[in-house]
Amino acid sequence: MEGSFRDRLAALSRRELVGLVVVVAVVLAGVALWYARSLPKPVAIRGDIRAAAPIAAPSESPSPSVLLVHVAGRVRKPGVYQFRTGDRVVDAVQASGGPRNGADLDALNLAAPLTDGEQVLVPVRGQTGTASGVPGAPAGSASPGLININSASEGDLEGLSGIGPVLAQRIIDYRTEHGPFSSVDGLLDVSGIGPATLDEFRDQVTV
């Protein structure tokens, strides 16, 4: 095989040998170029690249604190209401429907800020109320200033909202005949006193 290849080369003319050498050189150059391009290239890092600043998450404004306040006494809709930090006693009175007849708003500091868990008690005129941060009286205990319907005089009863001389005398006559009232709702048995009338002075009396 080697002798045959040499014989073929010897049989070639000078021009043919030069052409063969050129073809081989071109092939080798192409292979070398392909190999060079196939090698991995290092990644150039520019010197002016700066670290990206972290993106701050959008801050959320804290929601106002929710205050639970018990509004009681001479208001139209007593109950527990929700308020926000910065609300005042006057806001509590307005939220509960406003004062009723006989309410003594001057006994309260209407500008006092509300606090969570407090009771705003709107008193009857002549009765001391609790306003800012003072807890309400426990259930079943008599509040100061309430009129006891089992021992009140006719004059005391006439001071109640919606009660005149006639109804005051009927209350006294009823308890004299039937004995002491066991609850404030017992007044509904007195002629002339219905649910609407009782609601007018319910929070002013006790037994």
PDB file of C-alpha atoms in Angstrom:
ATOM      1  CA  MET A   1       0.000   0.000   0.000  1.00  0.00           C
ATOM      2  CA  GLU A   2       2.859   2.375   0.947  1.00  0.00           C
ATOM      3  CA  GLY A   3       4.751   1.609  -2.287  1.00  0.00           C
ATOM      4  CA  SER A   4       1.657   2.129  -4.347  1.00  0.00           C
ATOM      5  CA  PHE A   5       1.035   5.575  -2.729  1.00  0.00           C
ATOM      6  CA  ARG A   6       4.639   6.571  -3.427  1.00  0.00           C
ATOM      7  CA  ASP A   7       4.369   5.406  -6.995  1.00  0.00           C
ATOM      8  CA  ARG A   8       1.266   7.545  -7.456  1.00  0.00           C
ATOM      9  CA  LEU A   9       3.059  10.565  -6.024  1.00  0.00           C
ATOM     10  CA  ALA A  10       6.074   9.950  -8.296  1.00  0.00           C
ATOM     11  CA  ALA A  11       3.785   9.764 -11.311  1.00  0.00           C
ATOM     12  CA  LEU A  12       2.345  13.218 -10.586  1.00  0.00           C
ATOM     13  CA  SER A  13       3.721  16.221 -12.354  1.00  0.00           C
ATOM     14  CA  ARG A  14       5.220  19.152 -10.466  1.00  0.00           C
ATOM     15  CA  ARG A  15       2.066  21.242 -10.988  1.00  0.00           C
ATOM     16  CA  GLU A  16      -0.136  18.461  -9.675  1.00  0.00           C
ATOM     17  CA  LEU A  17       2.031  18.089  -6.556  1.00  0.00           C
ATOM     18  CA  VAL A  18       1.781  21.795  -5.837  1.00  0.00           C
ATOM     19  CA  GLY A  19      -1.997  21.665  -6.174  1.00  0.00           C
ATOM     20  CA  LEU A  20      -2.207  18.661  -3.859  1.00  0.00           C
ATOM     21  CA  VAL A  21      -0.115  20.424  -1.232  1.00  0.00           C
ATOM     22  CA  VAL A  22      -2.353  23.508  -1.448  1.00  0.00           C
ATOM     23  CA  VAL A  23      -5.514  21.394  -0.986  1.00  0.00           C
ATOM     24  CA  VAL A  24      -4.059  19.620   2.048  1.00  0.00           C
ATOM     25  CA  ALA A  25      -2.958  22.941   3.548  1.00  0.00           C
ATOM     26  CA  VAL A  26      -6.429  24.435   3.085  1.00  0.00           C
ATOM     27  CA  VAL A  27      -8.062  21.388   4.707  1.00  0.00           C
ATOM     28  CA  LEU A  28      -5.710  21.511   7.679  1.00  0.00           C
ATOM     29  CA  ALA A  29      -6.284  25.259   8.106  1.00  0.00           C
ATOM     30  CA  GLY A  30     -10.060  24.729   8.108  1.00  0.00           C
ATOM     31  CA  VAL A  31      -9.829  21.974  10.699  1.00  0.00           C
ATOM     32  CA  ALA A  32      -7.631  24.154  12.928  1.00  0.00           C
ATOM     33  CA  LEU A  33     -10.050  27.093  12.622  1.00  0.00           C
ATOM     34  CA  TRP A  34     -13.064  24.921  13.542  1.00  0.00           C
ATOM     35  CA  TYR A  35     -11.239  23.505  16.544  1.00  0.00           C
ATOM     36  CA  ALA A  36     -10.233  26.960  17.763  1.00  0.00           C
ATOM     37  CA  ARG A  37     -13.809  28.223  17.539  1.00  0.00           C
ATOM     38  CA  SER A  38     -15.184  25.201  19.371  1.00  0.00           C
ATOM     39  CA  LEU A  39     -13.103  25.877  22.503  1.00  0.00           C
ATOM     40  CA  PRO A  40     -14.956  27.609  25.449  1.00  0.00           C
ATOM     41  CA  LYS A  41     -14.259  31.300  25.732  1.00  0.00           C
ATOM     42  CA  PRO A  42     -13.776  33.108  29.064  1.00  0.00           C
ATOM     43  CA  VAL A  43     -16.465  35.621  29.958  1.00  0.00           C
ATOM     44  CA  ALA A  44     -15.092  39.119  30.195  1.00  0.00           C
ATOM     45  CA  ILE A  45     -16.175  41.065  33.278  1.00  0.00           C
ATOM     46  CA  ARG A  46     -16.253  44.804  32.851  1.00  0.00           C
ATOM     47  CA  GLY A  47     -14.692  46.758  35.627  1.00  0.00           C
ATOM     48  CA  ASP A  48     -17.560  49.296  35.816  1.00  0.00           C
ATOM     49  CA  ILE A  49     -20.235  46.774  36.776  1.00  0.00           C
ATOM     50  CA  ARG A  50     -21.735  47.639  40.156  1.00  0.00           C
ATOM     51  CA  ALA A  51     -23.723  45.452  42.473  1.00  0.00           C
ATOM     52  CA  ALA A  52     -27.439  46.025  42.070  1.00  0.00           C
ATOM     53  CA  ALA A  53     -29.044  47.664  45.083  1.00  0.00           C
ATOM     54  CA  PRO A  54     -31.699  45.502  46.740  1.00  0.00           C
ATOM     55  CA  ILE A  55     -35.253  46.556  45.922  1.00  0.00           C
ATOM     56  CA  ALA A  56     -37.062  47.432  49.106  1.00  0.00           C
ATOM     57  CA  ALA A  57     -40.478  45.862  49.489  1.00  0.00           C
ATOM     58  CA  PRO A  58     -43.265  48.433  49.556  1.00  0.00           C
ATOM     59  CA  SER A  59     -44.020  49.319  53.115  1.00  0.00           C
ATOM     60  CA  GLU A  60     -47.584  48.880  54.250  1.00  0.00           C
ATOM     61  CA  SER A  61     -49.024  51.498  56.522  1.00  0.00           C
ATOM     62  CA  PRO A  62     -50.261  49.908  59.742  1.00  0.00           C
ATOM     63  CA  SER A  63     -54.015  49.856  59.948  1.00  0.00           C
ATOM     64  CA  PRO A  64     -55.491  51.936  62.741  1.00  0.00           C
ATOM     65  CA  SER A  65     -56.119  50.022  65.942  1.00  0.00           C
ATOM     66  CA  VAL A  66     -59.679  48.868  66.473  1.00  0.00           C
ATOM     67  CA  LEU A  67     -61.228  49.894  69.778  1.00  0.00           C
ATOM     68  CA  LEU A  68     -64.233  48.147  71.301  1.00  0.00           C
ATOM     69  CA  VAL A  69     -66.254  50.483  73.494  1.00  0.00           C
ATOM     70  CA  HIS A  70     -69.470  49.846  75.424  1.00  0.00           C
ATOM     71  CA  VAL A  71     -71.828  52.799  75.109  1.00  0.00           C
ATOM     72  CA  ALA A  72     -74.602  52.738  77.720  1.00  0.00           C
ATOM     73  CA  GLY A  73     -76.985  54.970  79.626  1.00  0.00           C
ATOM     74  CA  ARG A  74     -79.212  57.653  78.122  1.00  0.00           C
ATOM     75  CA  VAL A  75     -78.496  56.934  74.449  1.00  0.00           C
ATOM     76  CA  ARG A  76     -80.879  55.710  71.792  1.00  0.00           C
ATOM     77  CA  LYS A  77     -78.992  52.549  70.812  1.00  0.00           C
ATOM     78  CA  PRO A  78     -76.772  51.333  73.659  1.00  0.00           C
ATOM     79  CA  GLY A  79     -74.336  48.557  72.837  1.00  0.00           C
ATOM     80  CA  VAL A  80     -70.747  47.677  71.947  1.00  0.00           C
ATOM     81  CA  TYR A  81     -69.321  49.651  69.038  1.00  0.00           C
ATOM     82  CA  GLN A  82     -66.056  49.631  67.092  1.00  0.00           C
ATOM     83  CA  PHE A  83     -63.948  52.764  66.897  1.00  0.00           C
ATOM     84  CA  ARG A  84     -60.435  53.685  65.807  1.00  0.00           C
ATOM     85  CA  THR A  85     -57.546  55.226  67.634  1.00  0.00           C
ATOM     86  CA  GLY A  86     -58.126  58.955  67.903  1.00  0.00           C
ATOM     87  CA  ASP A  87     -61.920  58.788  68.167  1.00  0.00           C
ATOM     88  CA  ARG A  88     -63.492  60.704  71.063  1.00  0.00           C
ATOM     89  CA  VAL A  89     -66.294  60.229  73.560  1.00  0.00           C
ATOM     90  CA  VAL A  90     -68.511  62.460  71.421  1.00  0.00           C
ATOM     91  CA  ASP A  91     -68.052  59.959  68.558  1.00  0.00           C
ATOM     92  CA  ALA A  92     -69.280  57.168  70.834  1.00  0.00           C
ATOM     93  CA  VAL A  93     -72.408  59.132  71.779  1.00  0.00           C
ATOM     94  CA  GLN A  94     -73.161  59.872  68.133  1.00  0.00           C
ATOM     95  CA  ALA A  95     -72.534  56.274  67.028  1.00  0.00           C
ATOM     96  CA  SER A  96     -75.102  55.017  69.546  1.00  0.00           C
ATOM     97  CA  GLY A  97     -77.866  57.178  68.098  1.00  0.00           C
ATOM     98  CA  GLY A  98     -77.296  60.295  70.158  1.00  0.00           C
ATOM     99  CA  PRO A  99     -78.499  61.234  73.653  1.00  0.00           C
ATOM    100  CA  ARG A 100     -82.051  60.664  74.827  1.00  0.00           C
ATOM    101  CA  ASN A 101     -84.259  62.993  76.799  1.00  0.00           C
ATOM    102  CA  GLY A 102     -82.844  63.643  80.243  1.00  0.00           C
ATOM    103  CA  ALA A 103     -79.242  62.829  79.281  1.00  0.00           C
ATOM    104  CA  ASP A 104     -76.611  64.861  81.069  1.00  0.00           C
ATOM    105  CA  LEU A 105     -73.841  65.317  78.505  1.00  0.00           C
ATOM    106  CA  ASP A 106     -72.159  67.940  80.686  1.00  0.00           C
ATOM    107  CA  ALA A 107     -71.210  65.128  83.080  1.00  0.00           C
ATOM    108  CA  LEU A 108     -68.974  63.667  80.367  1.00  0.00           C
ATOM    109  CA  ASN A 109     -65.746  64.891  78.848  1.00  0.00           C
ATOM    110  CA  LEU A 110     -66.882  64.658  75.236  1.00  0.00           C
ATOM    111  CA  ALA A 111     -63.378  65.496  73.994  1.00  0.00           C
ATOM    112  CA  ALA A 112     -61.694  62.620  75.862  1.00  0.00           C
ATOM    113  CA  PRO A 113     -60.060  59.993  73.602  1.00  0.00           C
ATOM    114  CA  LEU A 114     -61.592  56.528  73.623  1.00  0.00           C
ATOM    115  CA  THR A 115     -59.653  53.514  74.889  1.00  0.00           C
ATOM    116  CA  ASP A 116     -60.171  49.858  74.144  1.00  0.00           C
ATOM    117  CA  GLY A 117     -62.474  48.077  76.583  1.00  0.00           C
ATOM    118  CA  GLU A 118     -63.900  51.164  78.277  1.00  0.00           C
ATOM    119  CA  GLN A 119     -67.539  51.989  78.963  1.00  0.00           C
ATOM    120  CA  VAL A 120     -69.026  55.358  78.095  1.00  0.00           C
ATOM    121  CA  LEU A 121     -72.042  55.792  80.358  1.00  0.00           C
ATOM    122  CA  VAL A 122     -74.297  58.730  79.528  1.00  0.00           C
ATOM    123  CA  PRO A 123     -75.995  59.543  82.835  1.00  0.00           C
ATOM    124  CA  VAL A 124     -79.368  60.999  83.658  1.00  0.00           C
ATOM    125  CA  ARG A 125     -79.307  64.549  84.971  1.00  0.00           C
ATOM    126  CA  GLY A 126     -78.247  64.409  88.586  1.00  0.00           C
ATOM    127  CA  GLN A 127     -76.562  60.996  88.158  1.00  0.00           C
ATOM    128  CA  THR A 128     -72.795  60.525  87.960  1.00  0.00           C
ATOM    129  CA  GLY A 129     -71.583  58.778  84.790  1.00  0.00           C
ATOM    130  CA  THR A 130     -68.368  57.039  83.840  1.00  0.00           C
ATOM    131  CA  ALA A 131     -66.549  58.122  80.728  1.00  0.00           C
ATOM    132  CA  SER A 132     -62.918  57.438  79.929  1.00  0.00           C
ATOM    133  CA  GLY A 133     -61.377  54.102  80.868  1.00  0.00           C
ATOM    134  CA  VAL A 134     -63.685  53.311  83.781  1.00  0.00           C
ATOM    135  CA  PRO A 135     -65.143  49.798  83.621  1.00  0.00           C
ATOM    136  CA  GLY A 136     -68.901  49.388  83.969  1.00  0.00           C
ATOM    137  CA  ALA A 137     -70.511  48.030  87.080  1.00  0.00           C
ATOM    138  CA  PRO A 138     -70.884  44.220  87.224  1.00  0.00           C
ATOM    139  CA  ALA A 139     -74.222  42.743  86.205  1.00  0.00           C
ATOM    140  CA  GLY A 140     -76.797  42.748  88.947  1.00  0.00           C
ATOM    141  CA  SER A 141     -75.258  45.551  90.987  1.00  0.00           C
ATOM    142  CA  ALA A 142     -77.063  48.841  91.415  1.00  0.00           C
ATOM    143  CA  SER A 143     -75.412  51.868  89.808  1.00  0.00           C
ATOM    144  CA  PRO A 144     -75.208  55.135  91.753  1.00  0.00           C
ATOM    145  CA  GLY A 145     -78.105  57.499  91.075  1.00  0.00           C
ATOM    146  CA  LEU A 146     -80.653  54.852  90.030  1.00  0.00           C
ATOM    147  CA  ILE A 147     -84.107  55.065  91.566  1.00  0.00           C
ATOM    148  CA  ASN A 148     -85.346  51.971  93.356  1.00  0.00           C
ATOM    149  CA  ILE A 149     -88.935  51.488  92.194  1.00  0.00           C
ATOM    150  CA  ASN A 150     -89.754  49.511  95.357  1.00  0.00           C
ATOM    151  CA  SER A 151     -88.889  52.356  97.706  1.00  0.00           C
ATOM    152  CA  ALA A 152     -89.107  55.529  95.587  1.00  0.00           C
ATOM    153  CA  SER A 153     -91.498  58.261  96.603  1.00  0.00           C
ATOM    154  CA  GLU A 154     -94.042  59.750  94.254  1.00  0.00           C
ATOM    155  CA  GLY A 155     -91.747  62.735  93.720  1.00  0.00           C
ATOM    156  CA  ASP A 156     -88.827  60.448  92.833  1.00  0.00           C
ATOM    157  CA  LEU A 157     -90.950  58.568  90.309  1.00  0.00           C
ATOM    158  CA  GLU A 158     -92.175  61.774  88.701  1.00  0.00           C
ATOM    159  CA  GLY A 159     -88.548  62.634  87.959  1.00  0.00           C
ATOM    160  CA  LEU A 160     -88.330  59.698  85.557  1.00  0.00           C
ATOM    161  CA  SER A 161     -88.637  60.290  81.819  1.00  0.00           C
ATOM    162  CA  GLY A 162     -92.236  59.792  80.667  1.00  0.00           C
ATOM    163  CA  ILE A 163     -93.647  59.453  84.195  1.00  0.00           C
ATOM    164  CA  GLY A 164     -96.090  62.053  85.461  1.00  0.00           C
ATOM    165  CA  PRO A 165     -98.103  62.288  88.684  1.00  0.00           C
ATOM    166  CA  VAL A 166    -100.759  59.807  87.479  1.00  0.00           C
ATOM    167  CA  LEU A 167     -98.325  57.022  86.522  1.00  0.00           C
ATOM    168  CA  ALA A 168     -96.222  57.668  89.631  1.00  0.00           C
ATOM    169  CA  GLN A 169     -99.251  57.112  91.829  1.00  0.00           C
ATOM    170  CA  ARG A 170    -100.225  53.979  89.888  1.00  0.00           C
ATOM    171  CA  ILE A 171     -96.759  52.502  90.487  1.00  0.00           C
ATOM    172  CA  ILE A 172     -97.075  53.135  94.225  1.00  0.00           C
ATOM    173  CA  ASP A 173    -100.610  51.716  94.301  1.00  0.00           C
ATOM    174  CA  TYR A 174     -99.513  48.596  92.394  1.00  0.00           C
ATOM    175  CA  ARG A 175     -96.590  47.762  94.668  1.00  0.00           C
ATOM    176  CA  THR A 176     -98.753  48.423  97.743  1.00  0.00           C
ATOM    177  CA  GLU A 177    -101.330  45.945  96.508  1.00  0.00           C
ATOM    178  CA  HIS A 178     -99.053  43.293  94.953  1.00  0.00           C
ATOM    179  CA  GLY A 179     -95.820  43.729  96.878  1.00  0.00           C
ATOM    180  CA  PRO A 180     -92.342  44.740  95.673  1.00  0.00           C
ATOM    181  CA  PHE A 181     -91.420  44.436  92.032  1.00  0.00           C
ATOM    182  CA  SER A 182     -89.110  41.489  91.327  1.00  0.00           C
ATOM    183  CA  SER A 183     -87.628  43.204  88.246  1.00  0.00           C
ATOM    184  CA  VAL A 184     -87.890  46.435  86.313  1.00  0.00           C
ATOM    185  CA  ASP A 185     -89.986  44.625  83.703  1.00  0.00           C
ATOM    186  CA  GLY A 186     -92.633  44.195  86.390  1.00  0.00           C
ATOM    187  CA  LEU A 187     -93.622  47.806  85.704  1.00  0.00           C
ATOM    188  CA  LEU A 188     -95.280  46.569  82.506  1.00  0.00           C
ATOM    189  CA  ASP A 189     -98.081  45.238  84.715  1.00  0.00           C
ATOM    190  CA  VAL A 190     -98.897  48.782  85.815  1.00  0.00           C
ATOM    191  CA  SER A 191    -101.783  50.269  83.849  1.00  0.00           C
ATOM    192  CA  GLY A 192    -100.537  52.913  81.403  1.00  0.00           C
ATOM    193  CA  ILE A 193     -96.936  51.674  81.213  1.00  0.00           C
ATOM    194  CA  GLY A 194     -96.066  49.864  77.988  1.00  0.00           C
ATOM    195  CA  PRO A 195     -92.743  48.778  76.447  1.00  0.00           C
ATOM    196  CA  ALA A 196     -92.191  52.170  74.801  1.00  0.00           C
ATOM    197  CA  THR A 197     -92.792  54.058  78.046  1.00  0.00           C
ATOM    198  CA  LEU A 198     -90.597  51.677  80.018  1.00  0.00           C
ATOM    199  CA  ASP A 199     -87.754  52.107  77.542  1.00  0.00           C
ATOM    200  CA  GLU A 200     -87.836  55.835  78.254  1.00  0.00           C
ATOM    201  CA  PHE A 201     -86.675  55.359  81.841  1.00  0.00           C
ATOM    202  CA  ARG A 202     -85.482  51.738  82.057  1.00  0.00           C
ATOM    203  CA  ASP A 203     -81.855  52.729  82.620  1.00  0.00           C
ATOM    204  CA  GLN A 204     -82.865  55.192  85.372  1.00  0.00           C
ATOM    205  CA  VAL A 205     -84.405  52.630  87.746  1.00  0.00           C
ATOM    206  CA  THR A 206     -83.520  49.478  89.604  1.00  0.00           C
ATOM    207  CA  VAL A 207     -85.082  47.075  92.133  1.00  0.00           C
TER     208      VAL A 207
END
